[in-house]
Short mmCIF file of C-alpha atoms and ligand atoms in Angstrom, two decimals:
data_model
loop_
_atom_site.label_atom_id
_atom_site.label_comp_id
_atom_site.label_asym_id
_atom_site.label_seq_id
_atom_site.Cartn_x
_atom_site.Cartn_y
_atom_site.Cartn_z
CA MET A 174 -8.92 23.15 5.12
CA GLY A 175 -9.09 24.37 1.56
CA SER A 176 -11.58 23.37 -1.10
CA ILE A 177 -11.93 19.70 -2.00
CA GLY A 178 -9.97 20.36 -5.18
CA SER A 179 -7.04 21.98 -3.39
CA ASN A 180 -7.10 19.30 -0.66
CA LEU A 181 -6.88 16.63 -3.37
CA GLN A 182 -3.89 18.40 -4.88
CA GLU A 183 -2.21 18.52 -1.48
CA VAL A 184 -2.81 14.80 -0.91
CA GLU A 185 -1.44 14.02 -4.39
CA ARG A 186 1.61 16.09 -3.48
CA ARG A 187 2.09 14.11 -0.24
CA ILE A 188 1.84 10.84 -2.15
CA ALA A 189 4.32 12.04 -4.78
CA GLN A 190 6.76 13.21 -2.13
CA ALA A 191 6.48 9.92 -0.20
CA CYS A 192 7.11 8.04 -3.46
CA VAL A 193 10.25 10.09 -4.16
CA ALA A 194 11.50 9.36 -0.63
CA ALA A 195 10.83 5.64 -1.13
CA GLY A 196 12.21 5.48 -4.68
CA ARG A 197 8.78 4.47 -5.97
CA ASP A 198 6.76 5.52 -9.01
CA ALA A 199 3.69 7.52 -7.94
CA HIS A 200 1.70 5.79 -10.68
CA ASN A 201 1.82 2.67 -8.52
CA VAL A 202 -0.16 4.32 -5.71
CA THR A 203 -3.90 4.76 -6.24
CA LEU A 204 -5.67 7.43 -4.23
CA LEU A 205 -9.01 6.28 -2.85
CA ALA A 206 -11.05 9.27 -1.64
CA VAL A 207 -13.05 8.15 1.40
CA SER A 208 -16.37 9.97 1.14
CA LYS A 209 -18.24 8.38 4.06
CA THR A 210 -20.59 10.81 5.87
CA PHE A 211 -20.16 13.36 3.04
CA GLY A 212 -22.90 13.87 0.49
CA ALA A 213 -23.10 13.27 -3.23
CA ASP A 214 -22.28 16.96 -3.83
CA ALA A 215 -18.88 16.56 -2.17
CA VAL A 216 -18.18 13.54 -4.38
CA ARG A 217 -19.23 15.51 -7.45
CA GLU A 218 -16.80 18.26 -6.48
CA ALA A 219 -13.99 15.72 -6.16
CA VAL A 220 -14.90 14.20 -9.54
CA ALA A 221 -14.78 17.67 -11.11
CA ALA A 222 -11.23 17.94 -9.69
CA GLY A 223 -10.26 14.69 -11.39
CA GLN A 224 -10.77 12.09 -8.64
CA ARG A 225 -12.28 8.78 -9.79
CA ALA A 226 -12.03 6.17 -6.98
CA PHE A 227 -14.20 6.55 -3.87
CA GLY A 228 -14.38 4.56 -0.63
CA GLU A 229 -17.47 4.10 1.50
CA ASN A 230 -17.97 2.41 4.89
CA TYR A 231 -21.71 2.04 5.29
CA VAL A 232 -23.64 0.04 2.71
CA GLN A 233 -26.96 1.92 2.90
CA GLU A 234 -25.32 5.32 2.75
CA ALA A 235 -23.14 4.23 -0.15
CA LEU A 236 -26.01 2.79 -2.19
CA ALA A 237 -27.93 6.06 -1.91
CA LYS A 238 -24.85 8.01 -3.03
CA ILE A 239 -24.10 5.66 -5.93
CA GLU A 240 -27.72 6.08 -7.03
CA ALA A 241 -27.54 9.89 -6.72
CA LEU A 242 -24.39 9.85 -8.86
CA ALA A 243 -25.67 7.36 -11.43
CA ASP A 244 -24.96 9.85 -14.25
CA LEU A 245 -21.23 9.61 -13.41
CA ARG A 246 -21.21 5.84 -12.83
CA PRO A 247 -19.09 4.81 -15.87
CA GLN A 248 -16.26 7.13 -14.76
CA LEU A 249 -16.28 6.13 -11.11
CA GLN A 250 -14.96 3.25 -9.06
CA TRP A 251 -16.75 2.46 -5.80
CA HIS A 252 -14.89 0.63 -3.03
CA LEU A 253 -16.54 -0.76 0.10
CA ILE A 254 -14.04 -0.39 2.95
CA GLY A 255 -16.37 -0.93 5.93
CA PRO A 256 -17.72 -4.13 7.48
CA LEU A 257 -20.00 -6.30 5.35
CA GLN A 258 -22.66 -8.58 6.81
CA SER A 259 -24.02 -11.51 4.87
CA ASN A 260 -27.52 -10.02 4.53
CA LYS A 261 -26.05 -7.05 2.61
CA THR A 262 -23.90 -8.91 0.10
CA ARG A 263 -26.37 -8.79 -2.81
CA PRO A 264 -26.60 -5.01 -3.26
CA VAL A 265 -22.85 -4.78 -2.71
CA ALA A 266 -22.18 -7.42 -5.39
CA GLU A 267 -24.45 -5.47 -7.73
CA ALA A 268 -23.23 -1.91 -7.08
CA PHE A 269 -19.55 -1.88 -6.08
CA ASP A 270 -16.27 -2.44 -7.94
CA TRP A 271 -14.15 -3.43 -4.93
CA VAL A 272 -14.67 -4.81 -1.40
CA HIS A 273 -11.67 -4.38 0.94
CA SER A 274 -13.19 -5.85 4.08
CA VAL A 275 -13.57 -9.58 3.40
CA GLU A 276 -12.84 -11.62 6.50
CA ARG A 277 -14.98 -14.75 6.04
CA LEU A 278 -15.23 -17.28 3.21
CA LYS A 279 -19.03 -17.21 3.45
CA ILE A 280 -19.06 -13.52 2.47
CA ALA A 281 -16.73 -14.04 -0.50
CA GLU A 282 -18.81 -17.01 -1.68
CA ARG A 283 -22.01 -14.97 -1.53
CA LEU A 284 -20.38 -12.09 -3.41
CA ALA A 285 -19.24 -14.56 -6.10
CA GLU A 286 -22.74 -16.07 -6.41
CA GLN A 287 -24.43 -12.69 -6.48
CA ARG A 288 -22.07 -10.77 -8.77
CA PRO A 289 -24.09 -10.14 -11.94
CA PRO A 290 -22.46 -11.98 -14.87
CA GLY A 291 -22.54 -8.89 -17.09
CA LEU A 292 -20.22 -6.95 -14.78
CA ALA A 293 -16.45 -7.10 -14.43
CA PRO A 294 -15.31 -9.33 -11.57
CA LEU A 295 -15.65 -7.79 -8.10
CA GLN A 296 -12.15 -7.02 -6.79
CA LEU A 297 -11.52 -8.26 -3.24
CA CYS A 298 -9.08 -7.67 -0.42
CA LEU A 299 -8.89 -9.52 2.88
CA GLN A 300 -8.93 -7.27 5.93
CA VAL A 301 -6.19 -8.10 8.43
CA ASN A 302 -6.14 -7.03 12.08
CA ILE A 303 -2.46 -6.22 11.76
CA SER A 304 -2.02 -4.49 15.12
CA GLY A 305 -3.84 -7.27 16.99
CA GLU A 306 -6.37 -4.92 18.55
CA ALA A 307 -9.09 -6.81 20.39
CA SER A 308 -11.80 -4.40 19.31
CA LYS A 309 -10.97 -4.31 15.61
CA SER A 310 -12.31 -6.32 12.73
CA GLY A 311 -10.10 -8.29 10.42
CA LEU A 312 -8.40 -11.67 10.35
CA ALA A 313 -5.53 -12.56 12.62
CA PRO A 314 -2.36 -12.73 10.48
CA ALA A 315 -2.15 -16.50 11.09
CA GLU A 316 -5.61 -16.96 9.54
CA VAL A 317 -4.89 -15.09 6.32
CA ALA A 318 -3.24 -17.77 4.18
CA ALA A 319 -6.07 -20.31 4.47
CA LEU A 320 -8.74 -17.75 3.58
CA ALA A 321 -6.63 -16.25 0.77
CA HIS A 322 -6.24 -19.62 -0.94
CA ALA A 323 -9.96 -20.37 -0.57
CA VAL A 324 -11.05 -16.98 -1.95
CA ALA A 325 -8.54 -17.21 -4.81
CA ALA A 326 -10.20 -20.49 -5.83
CA LEU A 327 -13.64 -18.86 -6.34
CA PRO A 328 -14.78 -18.29 -9.96
CA PRO A 329 -12.44 -15.62 -11.39
CA GLU A 330 -15.11 -14.21 -13.70
CA ARG A 331 -17.09 -13.25 -10.56
CA VAL A 332 -14.52 -12.29 -7.91
CA ARG A 333 -10.78 -11.65 -7.95
CA LEU A 334 -8.63 -11.65 -4.85
CA ARG A 335 -6.28 -8.68 -5.22
CA GLY A 336 -4.56 -8.34 -1.84
CA LEU A 337 -4.74 -7.25 1.78
CA MET A 338 -6.19 -4.29 3.67
CA ALA A 339 -5.43 -3.08 7.20
CA ILE A 340 -6.25 -0.22 9.56
CA PRO A 341 -3.24 -0.11 11.90
CA GLU A 342 -3.44 1.28 15.41
CA PRO A 343 -2.40 4.98 15.43
CA ALA A 344 1.27 5.36 16.35
CA GLY A 345 3.38 8.34 17.36
CA ASP A 346 6.45 8.55 15.19
CA PHE A 347 7.27 7.58 11.64
CA GLU A 348 9.17 4.40 12.48
CA ALA A 349 6.39 3.18 14.76
CA ARG A 350 3.86 3.89 12.01
CA ARG A 351 5.85 1.89 9.49
CA ALA A 352 5.92 -1.31 11.53
CA PRO A 353 2.35 -2.55 10.93
CA HIS A 354 2.51 -1.57 7.26
CA ARG A 355 5.73 -3.55 6.93
CA ALA A 356 4.01 -6.53 8.57
CA LEU A 357 1.17 -6.35 6.02
CA ARG A 358 3.65 -6.10 3.15
CA GLU A 359 5.50 -9.18 4.44
CA LEU A 360 2.23 -11.07 4.76
CA LEU A 361 1.39 -10.30 1.12
CA ALA A 362 4.87 -11.34 0.00
CA ALA A 363 4.47 -14.66 1.85
CA LEU A 364 1.18 -15.34 0.04
CA ASN A 365 2.80 -14.63 -3.30
CA GLU A 366 5.62 -17.03 -2.42
CA GLN A 367 2.89 -19.62 -1.88
CA GLY A 368 1.78 -19.20 -5.48
CA LEU A 369 -0.87 -16.48 -5.28
CA ALA A 370 -0.51 -13.42 -7.54
CA LEU A 371 -1.66 -10.52 -5.36
CA ASP A 372 -0.81 -6.94 -6.25
CA THR A 373 -2.72 -4.76 -3.77
CA LEU A 374 -1.72 -3.40 -0.37
CA SER A 375 -4.63 -1.22 0.80
CA MET A 376 -3.08 0.73 3.66
CA GLY A 377 -2.47 4.32 4.68
CA MET A 378 -5.00 6.93 5.84
CA SER A 379 -4.78 10.72 6.34
CA ALA A 380 -2.46 10.42 9.34
CA ASP A 381 -0.11 7.68 8.13
CA LEU A 382 -0.03 7.75 4.34
CA GLU A 383 3.72 8.49 4.19
CA ALA A 384 4.55 5.48 6.38
CA ALA A 385 2.26 3.28 4.29
CA VAL A 386 3.79 4.42 0.99
CA ALA A 387 7.27 3.85 2.44
CA GLU A 388 6.25 0.21 3.04
CA GLY A 389 4.73 -0.36 -0.37
CA ALA A 390 1.08 0.71 -0.19
CA THR A 391 -0.52 0.48 -3.65
CA LEU A 392 -3.80 2.07 -2.59
CA VAL A 393 -4.17 4.69 0.15
CA ARG A 394 -7.59 5.47 1.66
CA ILE A 395 -7.85 9.17 2.49
CA GLY A 396 -10.92 10.84 3.98
CA THR A 397 -10.26 13.70 6.40
CA ALA A 398 -7.42 15.29 4.40
CA ILE A 399 -9.71 15.57 1.36
CA PHE A 400 -13.23 16.19 2.68
CA GLY A 401 -12.50 17.59 6.16
CA ALA A 402 -13.29 16.38 9.67
CA ARG A 403 -16.26 14.06 10.16
C1 PLP B 200 -12.68 6.37 7.46
C2 PLP B 200 -11.71 5.40 6.90
C3 PLP B 200 -10.57 5.84 6.20
C4 PLP B 200 -10.20 7.30 6.03
O1 PLP B 200 -9.67 7.77 7.21
P1 PLP B 200 -9.12 9.29 7.35
O2 PLP B 200 -8.35 9.24 8.61
O3 PLP B 200 -10.30 10.17 7.40
O4 PLP B 200 -8.25 9.55 6.17
C5 PLP B 200 -9.76 4.88 5.64
N1 PLP B 200 -10.01 3.56 5.77
C6 PLP B 200 -11.08 3.10 6.44
C7 PLP B 200 -11.31 1.64 6.54
C8 PLP B 200 -11.95 4.01 7.04
O5 PLP B 200 -13.00 3.54 7.74
#
């Protein structure tokens, strides 16, 4: 592994190359740097290298880091990508910009109630268990439409439904890696055919970002390839 700055450059290069292969514009793929388990200093180093959007899994850890980096807050975007329980919604509604892991209406309703009116709307994605793994969180694909319509009906000045997130099962070759990303893309397209206006496919991690970009990812969540092994 190189420095965080050179790792970021390498990830940007992978995204750009995957976009060329897919005939896509690299401006349509946002890089989310997943900083879970790494300290505020590592985030600072990434910010110095130009990175602005960061993903965190654990609410307590993230809140401490956001606090430690309060001087940079206006430049940064914080995304919660890990599970969210209802007793933690208030600090999340107050401190984050995005939540990717919504899987219950109750959670989205609490986030809408608790989002401070002075802040921009909290941006939401629904997490889908796209590979159907018994152990994984996320909605079954058949449950997505009902929740999407309910979340989209919440007050838009508090929360905005932006799209879908998934963590597919690891797969061996490129074609096998594409399949779950394609399924998520098709699910999003079906929701838009039903009248929703969703623009975000949060998919692709260090090991499968090329497959995700090939299938239309608009936001890739990369940890290991930037910060190193956890
Ligand atoms: C940890 C994590 C990532 C980053 O995974 P890497 O393999 O380290 O790139 C992305 N998304 C979610 C939801 C994660 O928990």
